[in-house]
Amino acid sequence: MSNADELLRIEGIRKTFPGVVALDSVDFDLRRGEVHVLLGENGAGKSTLIKMLSGAYRPDAGRILAGGEEVRIHGAQDSERLGIATIYQEFNLVPDLTVAENIFLGRQPRRLGVIDRKRMEAEAAVLLEHVGVDVPPRARVRELGIARLQMVEIAKALSLNARVLIMDEPTAVLTSEEVDKLFAIVRRLREDGVGIVFITHHLEEIAALGDRVTVIRDGRSVGQVPASTPQDELVRLMVGRSIEQQYPRERPETGAALLAVDGLTRDGVFHDVSFEVRAGEVVGIAGLVGAGRTEVVRAVFGADPYDRGSVRVAGAALRRHDVNAAMAAGIGLVPEDRKGQGLVLDQSVEENLGLVTMRAATRGGLVDLRGQHAAAARIAEQLGVRMAGLGQQVRTLSGGNQQKVVIGKWLLADTKVLILDEPTRGIDVGAKVEIYQLVNELTAAGAAVLMISSDLPEVLGMSDRVLVMAQGRIAGELPTEQATQDAVMALAVGAPATPTTPTTTEAEAGRGR
């Protein structure tokens, strides 16, 4: 590699926060026209590293070189000047502005001192066409879906003439079709000579898109390997140990039905949905995006209304559209949007863990703060939440630790039926296994778990039965020994039908998964 090919180099970077060493002696380099994957568990230090490159943090030691020369990045303007653009998981776009206004925000072309909207929209149209997205420059950003928002962010980066593009979990909320489109754009940018730092928890994406991989563990760079490195070796580098079983499901004896849903219908959304979940059982719900999975479990939890049908918990009828009644009956919901719906980000770990039990811990208008603190400390230790202390603001935790807090608040409430909606989205492989072990502990203790996941191997690996939804209906039910990816997808893409059983051939194919 010639020096001219090197866009960026990081040498011996160290960054500390009060009580925490976030990065220690980290090395990393990026070449022109390559996709360099940055891999590591939640909390390993990836976010700290990219925030240093974007100017949000400054290193305590070490140096950053751009084009072979040492540079200082003291803010976003320095980062932009060096041709570094960052696309975070939470997009940095203004909802009420147009696409063109967002792309050129703060840098709008002017004519005679006035913003030249015609030129701005024309230049935005060229950039949007380059990334292959059909979005009018005058469209309001709030009208766009996640995939198009991401393309607008990429167009914005290109408008900065970015030579280095950092993408933080860009596929976390995309469908497989949207991922394919994104990969095509990334490959095109690579051909144009852009260097791309790609952060992902989906190991299968690495060989499909990457050139090299740098693994960070506990704030240190522990290895740089080709993207063709087997997944087992990547996992070993990430977590410092081998994971013999990716989906460590333990299957205890099941008991009586704790959750029984009968004929649940919300006109135009889902229809005649019936199922039950027994004590000690994990029931997975699979299906394509838009099949109605989340809508059904939100109705079961009382967060959304329904028109007909019934929900029973341990044999007792549950009042419809009443979250408090659902919680009192022992139902808990871990929503797919943990930050928007599962946590109060500006509150502490302790306060978030106590959200569900606050009312029960209140006597005469006074909260048993000592009891709440002791309970929060016990559950945080049980779940292995990595934190500086119970007083740490929950927004500063890694994604995996935030998810543990969301689940932990329901454990404190002694939940009988726990609904998990996309429980491991945006979580690294090590934290995933910890969540799976927690599911095992819950079912071993006699709880029932209802799990929605778009990660089909996860559904197959952790469920005792799989319900498949299509077009707002239960299209079929598959016991674990007969559930294969082909069998699930056949039901998911087909017309709604009565429950079916897969063929012997399909069942045999599933045993080796």
Short mmCIF file of C-alpha atoms in Angstrom, two decimals, residues 163-475:
data_model
loop_
_atom_site.label_atom_id
_atom_site.label_comp_id
_atom_site.label_asym_id
_atom_site.label_seq_id
_atom_site.Cartn_x
_atom_site.Cartn_y
_atom_site.Cartn_z
CA ARG A 163 -13.32 10.98 1.44
CA VAL A 164 -14.03 9.04 4.64
CA LEU A 165 -17.57 7.85 5.38
CA ILE A 166 -18.31 6.35 8.80
CA MET A 167 -21.52 4.27 8.96
CA ASP A 168 -22.72 3.24 12.44
CA GLU A 169 -25.06 0.20 12.30
CA PRO A 170 -26.59 1.30 8.97
CA THR A 171 -28.58 -1.93 8.46
CA ALA A 172 -30.04 -2.26 11.97
CA VAL A 173 -33.62 -1.33 10.98
CA LEU A 174 -33.62 -2.13 7.25
CA THR A 175 -35.42 -4.93 5.43
CA SER A 176 -33.33 -7.40 3.42
CA GLU A 177 -34.30 -5.62 0.18
CA GLU A 178 -33.26 -2.25 1.63
CA VAL A 179 -29.97 -3.76 2.83
CA ASP A 180 -29.24 -4.97 -0.71
CA LYS A 181 -29.80 -1.43 -2.05
CA LEU A 182 -27.57 0.05 0.66
CA PHE A 183 -24.80 -2.44 -0.12
CA ALA A 184 -24.98 -1.53 -3.81
CA ILE A 185 -24.46 2.14 -2.89
CA VAL A 186 -21.57 1.33 -0.56
CA ARG A 187 -19.87 -0.69 -3.30
CA ARG A 188 -20.32 2.20 -5.73
CA LEU A 189 -18.76 4.62 -3.23
CA ARG A 190 -15.86 2.20 -2.74
CA GLU A 191 -15.29 2.16 -6.50
CA ASP A 192 -15.24 5.98 -6.41
CA GLY A 193 -12.32 5.81 -3.95
CA VAL A 194 -14.22 6.63 -0.77
CA GLY A 195 -12.90 4.90 2.36
CA ILE A 196 -15.73 3.50 4.47
CA VAL A 197 -15.67 2.63 8.16
CA PHE A 198 -18.55 0.19 8.58
CA ILE A 199 -19.85 -0.75 12.04
CA THR A 200 -22.20 -3.73 12.25
CA HIS A 201 -23.32 -6.50 14.59
CA HIS A 202 -24.48 -8.68 11.70
CA LEU A 203 -21.50 -10.95 11.14
CA GLU A 204 -22.85 -12.26 7.83
CA GLU A 205 -22.56 -8.73 6.38
CA ILE A 206 -18.80 -8.62 6.91
CA ALA A 207 -17.77 -11.14 4.24
CA ALA A 208 -20.44 -9.79 1.87
CA LEU A 209 -19.18 -6.20 1.98
CA GLY A 210 -15.95 -5.75 3.91
CA ASP A 211 -12.28 -5.82 2.98
CA ARG A 212 -10.64 -5.77 6.42
CA VAL A 213 -11.85 -6.02 10.02
CA THR A 214 -10.46 -4.38 13.14
CA VAL A 215 -11.78 -5.90 16.37
CA ILE A 216 -12.01 -3.81 19.55
CA ARG A 217 -12.47 -5.50 22.91
CA ASP A 218 -12.66 -3.72 26.27
CA GLY A 219 -11.31 -0.51 24.73
CA ARG A 220 -8.31 -2.11 23.00
CA SER A 221 -7.72 -3.12 19.38
CA VAL A 222 -7.11 -6.87 19.65
CA GLY A 223 -6.73 -7.84 16.03
CA GLN A 224 -6.93 -6.88 12.37
CA VAL A 225 -8.06 -9.69 10.07
CA PRO A 226 -9.41 -10.16 6.52
CA ALA A 227 -13.17 -9.87 6.06
CA SER A 228 -13.16 -13.51 4.95
CA THR A 229 -12.26 -14.61 8.50
CA PRO A 230 -14.72 -17.29 9.74
CA GLN A 231 -17.48 -16.02 12.02
CA ASP A 232 -16.40 -18.30 14.88
CA GLU A 233 -12.98 -16.62 14.92
CA LEU A 234 -14.55 -13.14 14.80
CA VAL A 235 -16.72 -14.04 17.77
CA ARG A 236 -13.68 -15.34 19.67
CA LEU A 237 -11.83 -12.08 19.03
CA MET A 238 -14.84 -9.99 20.07
CA VAL A 239 -15.66 -11.68 23.36
CA GLY A 240 -12.35 -13.27 24.30
CA ARG A 241 -13.88 -16.72 24.38
CA SER A 242 -15.51 -19.11 21.96
CA ILE A 243 -19.29 -19.37 21.87
CA GLU A 244 -19.99 -23.03 21.31
CA GLN A 245 -23.71 -22.55 20.95
CA GLN A 246 -25.08 -19.37 19.46
CA TYR A 247 -28.64 -20.04 20.61
CA PRO A 248 -28.33 -21.79 24.00
CA ARG A 249 -31.99 -22.65 24.44
CA GLU A 250 -32.79 -24.86 27.40
CA ARG A 251 -36.26 -26.37 27.15
CA PRO A 252 -37.90 -26.98 30.55
CA GLU A 253 -41.18 -28.80 31.02
CA THR A 254 -44.13 -26.58 30.12
CA GLY A 255 -47.10 -25.97 32.39
CA ALA A 256 -50.51 -24.40 32.08
CA ALA A 257 -51.30 -21.64 29.60
CA LEU A 258 -50.33 -18.28 31.13
CA LEU A 259 -51.39 -16.24 28.10
CA ALA A 260 -54.37 -17.12 25.92
CA VAL A 261 -55.37 -14.91 22.98
CA ASP A 262 -58.61 -15.76 21.20
CA GLY A 263 -59.95 -14.21 17.97
CA LEU A 264 -58.13 -10.93 18.47
CA THR A 265 -59.15 -8.51 15.70
CA ARG A 266 -58.45 -4.89 14.89
CA ASP A 267 -60.21 -4.02 11.68
CA GLY A 268 -57.77 -3.31 8.86
CA VAL A 269 -54.71 -4.28 10.93
CA PHE A 270 -54.99 -7.89 12.16
CA HIS A 271 -57.78 -10.45 12.11
CA ASP A 272 -58.83 -13.48 14.16
CA VAL A 273 -55.48 -13.98 15.88
CA SER A 274 -55.51 -16.87 18.37
CA PHE A 275 -52.64 -18.50 20.27
CA GLU A 276 -51.45 -19.40 23.76
CA VAL A 277 -48.14 -19.38 25.60
CA ARG A 278 -47.53 -21.83 28.43
CA ALA A 279 -45.43 -21.57 31.55
CA GLY A 280 -41.82 -22.43 30.73
CA GLU A 281 -42.31 -21.88 27.00
CA VAL A 282 -40.87 -19.50 24.42
CA VAL A 283 -43.23 -18.88 21.51
CA GLY A 284 -41.70 -16.99 18.59
CA ILE A 285 -43.63 -14.85 16.12
CA ALA A 286 -42.07 -14.64 12.66
CA GLY A 287 -43.23 -12.82 9.54
CA LEU A 288 -42.33 -10.13 7.08
CA VAL A 289 -42.30 -6.42 7.91
CA GLY A 290 -45.92 -5.22 7.97
CA ALA A 291 -47.38 -8.63 8.84
CA GLY A 292 -48.94 -7.20 12.02
CA ARG A 293 -46.69 -8.81 14.66
CA THR A 294 -45.94 -5.70 16.71
CA GLU A 295 -49.51 -4.47 16.42
CA VAL A 296 -50.83 -7.72 17.91
CA VAL A 297 -48.52 -7.75 20.94
CA ARG A 298 -49.16 -4.07 21.62
CA ALA A 299 -52.89 -4.86 21.67
CA VAL A 300 -52.28 -7.79 24.03
CA PHE A 301 -50.34 -5.46 26.35
CA GLY A 302 -53.14 -2.89 26.23
CA ALA A 303 -51.07 -0.20 24.51
CA ASP A 304 -53.33 -0.25 21.42
CA PRO A 305 -57.06 -0.95 21.11
CA TYR A 306 -58.70 -3.91 19.38
CA ASP A 307 -62.26 -4.42 18.15
CA ARG A 308 -63.03 -8.07 18.93
CA GLY A 309 -61.57 -11.06 20.72
CA SER A 310 -60.18 -11.65 24.19
CA VAL A 311 -56.95 -11.91 26.17
CA ARG A 312 -56.67 -14.09 29.27
CA VAL A 313 -53.77 -14.25 31.72
CA ALA A 314 -53.60 -17.36 33.92
CA GLY A 315 -57.24 -17.97 33.06
CA ALA A 316 -58.53 -14.51 34.02
CA ALA A 317 -59.96 -12.18 31.38
CA LEU A 318 -57.91 -9.02 30.80
CA ARG A 319 -59.60 -5.67 30.32
CA ARG A 320 -58.88 -4.37 26.82
CA HIS A 321 -56.79 -1.28 26.05
CA ASP A 322 -55.58 -0.98 29.64
CA VAL A 323 -51.81 -1.10 30.18
CA ASN A 324 -52.16 -0.87 33.96
CA ALA A 325 -54.48 -3.90 33.98
CA ALA A 326 -52.00 -5.85 31.83
CA MET A 327 -49.12 -4.97 34.14
CA ALA A 328 -51.15 -5.86 37.23
CA ALA A 329 -51.94 -9.24 35.63
CA GLY A 330 -48.21 -9.88 35.15
CA ILE A 331 -47.61 -8.97 31.50
CA GLY A 332 -44.45 -7.07 30.56
CA LEU A 333 -43.48 -5.62 27.16
CA VAL A 334 -39.95 -4.95 25.97
CA PRO A 335 -40.69 -2.78 22.88
CA GLU A 336 -38.69 -2.80 19.64
CA ASP A 337 -37.83 0.90 20.16
CA ARG A 338 -36.04 0.61 23.50
CA LYS A 339 -34.86 4.23 23.50
CA GLY A 340 -38.16 5.80 22.49
CA GLN A 341 -40.56 3.54 24.40
CA GLY A 342 -38.62 1.39 26.87
CA LEU A 343 -36.40 3.88 28.71
CA VAL A 344 -36.37 7.39 30.15
CA LEU A 345 -32.98 8.28 28.72
CA ASP A 346 -32.25 11.26 30.98
CA GLN A 347 -32.89 9.26 34.15
CA SER A 348 -30.45 6.97 35.94
CA VAL A 349 -30.13 3.21 35.70
CA GLU A 350 -31.73 2.91 39.15
CA GLU A 351 -34.70 5.12 38.23
CA ASN A 352 -35.32 3.18 35.01
CA LEU A 353 -35.16 -0.18 36.78
CA GLY A 354 -37.76 1.07 39.26
CA LEU A 355 -40.26 2.44 36.74
CA VAL A 356 -42.65 -0.53 36.87
CA THR A 357 -42.45 -1.16 40.63
CA MET A 358 -42.65 2.49 41.73
CA ARG A 359 -46.40 2.33 42.46
CA ALA A 360 -46.14 -0.90 44.45
CA ALA A 361 -43.25 0.56 46.48
CA THR A 362 -45.26 3.65 47.45
CA ARG A 363 -47.00 3.83 50.84
CA GLY A 364 -48.88 6.90 52.01
CA GLY A 365 -47.50 8.89 49.11
CA LEU A 366 -43.88 8.04 49.99
CA VAL A 367 -41.65 5.79 47.88
CA ASP A 368 -39.54 3.15 49.65
CA LEU A 369 -36.30 4.52 48.18
CA ARG A 370 -34.08 2.22 50.21
CA GLY A 371 -35.99 -0.85 49.07
CA GLN A 372 -36.00 0.33 45.44
CA HIS A 373 -32.25 0.95 45.57
CA ALA A 374 -31.53 -2.50 47.00
CA ALA A 375 -33.75 -4.17 44.39
CA ALA A 376 -32.16 -2.22 41.54
CA ALA A 377 -28.66 -3.11 42.75
CA ARG A 378 -29.60 -6.80 42.96
CA ILE A 379 -31.10 -6.98 39.47
CA ALA A 380 -28.29 -4.94 37.87
CA GLU A 381 -25.74 -7.35 39.35
CA GLN A 382 -27.80 -10.37 38.29
CA LEU A 383 -27.98 -9.11 34.70
CA GLY A 384 -24.34 -8.01 34.61
CA VAL A 385 -25.15 -4.42 33.58
CA ARG A 386 -21.86 -2.71 32.74
CA MET A 387 -22.03 0.74 34.32
CA ALA A 388 -20.12 3.16 36.48
CA GLY A 389 -22.90 2.91 39.09
CA LEU A 390 -26.68 2.89 39.53
CA GLY A 391 -26.67 6.67 39.25
CA GLN A 392 -25.25 6.62 35.70
CA GLN A 393 -27.58 8.19 33.12
CA VAL A 394 -29.08 5.36 31.08
CA ARG A 395 -28.53 7.13 27.74
CA THR A 396 -24.76 6.76 28.25
CA LEU A 397 -24.93 2.95 28.41
CA SER A 398 -24.20 0.74 25.41
CA GLY A 399 -27.15 -0.72 23.50
CA GLY A 400 -26.81 -4.16 25.08
CA ASN A 401 -26.73 -2.74 28.60
CA GLN A 402 -29.71 -0.49 27.86
CA GLN A 403 -31.63 -3.59 26.79
CA LYS A 404 -30.71 -5.35 30.03
CA VAL A 405 -32.16 -2.39 31.95
CA VAL A 406 -35.41 -2.56 29.94
CA ILE A 407 -35.74 -6.29 30.71
CA GLY A 408 -34.58 -5.79 34.29
CA LYS A 409 -37.47 -3.51 35.21
CA TRP A 410 -39.88 -6.32 34.32
CA LEU A 411 -37.89 -8.87 36.33
CA LEU A 412 -38.27 -6.62 39.37
CA ALA A 413 -42.03 -6.67 38.79
CA ASP A 414 -42.11 -10.50 38.93
CA THR A 415 -43.57 -10.69 35.43
CA LYS A 416 -45.45 -13.87 34.45
CA VAL A 417 -45.59 -13.24 30.69
CA LEU A 418 -42.76 -11.29 29.07
CA ILE A 419 -43.24 -10.05 25.50
CA LEU A 420 -39.95 -9.36 23.70
CA ASP A 421 -40.22 -7.35 20.49
CA GLU A 422 -36.91 -7.47 18.56
CA PRO A 423 -34.98 -8.13 21.81
CA THR A 424 -31.49 -8.23 20.27
CA ARG A 425 -31.73 -5.62 17.51
CA GLY A 426 -28.54 -3.53 17.45
CA ILE A 427 -26.87 -5.76 20.07
CA ASP A 428 -23.55 -7.56 19.59
CA VAL A 429 -23.18 -11.32 19.60
CA GLY A 430 -21.85 -11.54 23.15
CA ALA A 431 -24.72 -9.50 24.62
CA LYS A 432 -27.19 -11.54 22.54
CA VAL A 433 -26.10 -14.75 24.25
CA GLU A 434 -26.51 -13.05 27.64
CA ILE A 435 -30.09 -12.09 26.69
CA TYR A 436 -30.78 -15.67 25.55
CA GLN A 437 -29.48 -17.04 28.86
CA LEU A 438 -31.81 -14.63 30.63
CA VAL A 439 -34.74 -16.00 28.61
CA ASN A 440 -33.72 -19.49 29.74
CA GLU A 441 -33.69 -18.37 33.39
CA LEU A 442 -37.16 -16.83 33.02
CA THR A 443 -38.72 -19.93 31.52
CA ALA A 444 -36.93 -22.22 34.00
CA ALA A 445 -38.59 -20.17 36.75
CA GLY A 446 -42.01 -20.78 35.19
CA ALA A 447 -42.51 -17.58 33.18
CA ALA A 448 -43.84 -17.53 29.62
CA VAL A 449 -42.05 -15.64 26.86
CA LEU A 450 -43.54 -14.36 23.60
CA MET A 451 -40.79 -13.23 21.22
CA ILE A 452 -40.98 -11.29 17.97
CA SER A 453 -37.82 -11.18 15.88
CA SER A 454 -36.93 -10.37 12.28
CA ASP A 455 -33.76 -12.45 12.80
CA LEU A 456 -35.07 -15.78 11.57
CA PRO A 457 -32.19 -17.92 12.93
CA GLU A 458 -32.87 -16.33 16.33
CA VAL A 459 -36.56 -17.27 16.17
CA LEU A 460 -35.72 -20.83 15.16
CA GLY A 461 -32.93 -21.18 17.71
CA MET A 462 -34.76 -19.86 20.77
CA SER A 463 -38.43 -20.78 20.25
CA ASP A 464 -40.27 -23.92 21.34
CA ARG A 465 -43.00 -23.13 18.81
CA VAL A 466 -43.07 -20.63 15.96
CA LEU A 467 -46.17 -18.72 14.88
CA VAL A 468 -45.92 -17.23 11.40
CA MET A 469 -47.94 -14.11 10.57
CA ALA A 470 -48.85 -12.91 7.10
CA GLN A 471 -51.16 -10.04 6.19
CA GLY A 472 -52.45 -9.62 9.73
CA ARG A 473 -53.30 -13.28 10.33
CA ILE A 474 -51.66 -16.37 11.80
CA ALA A 475 -50.65 -18.20 8.64
#
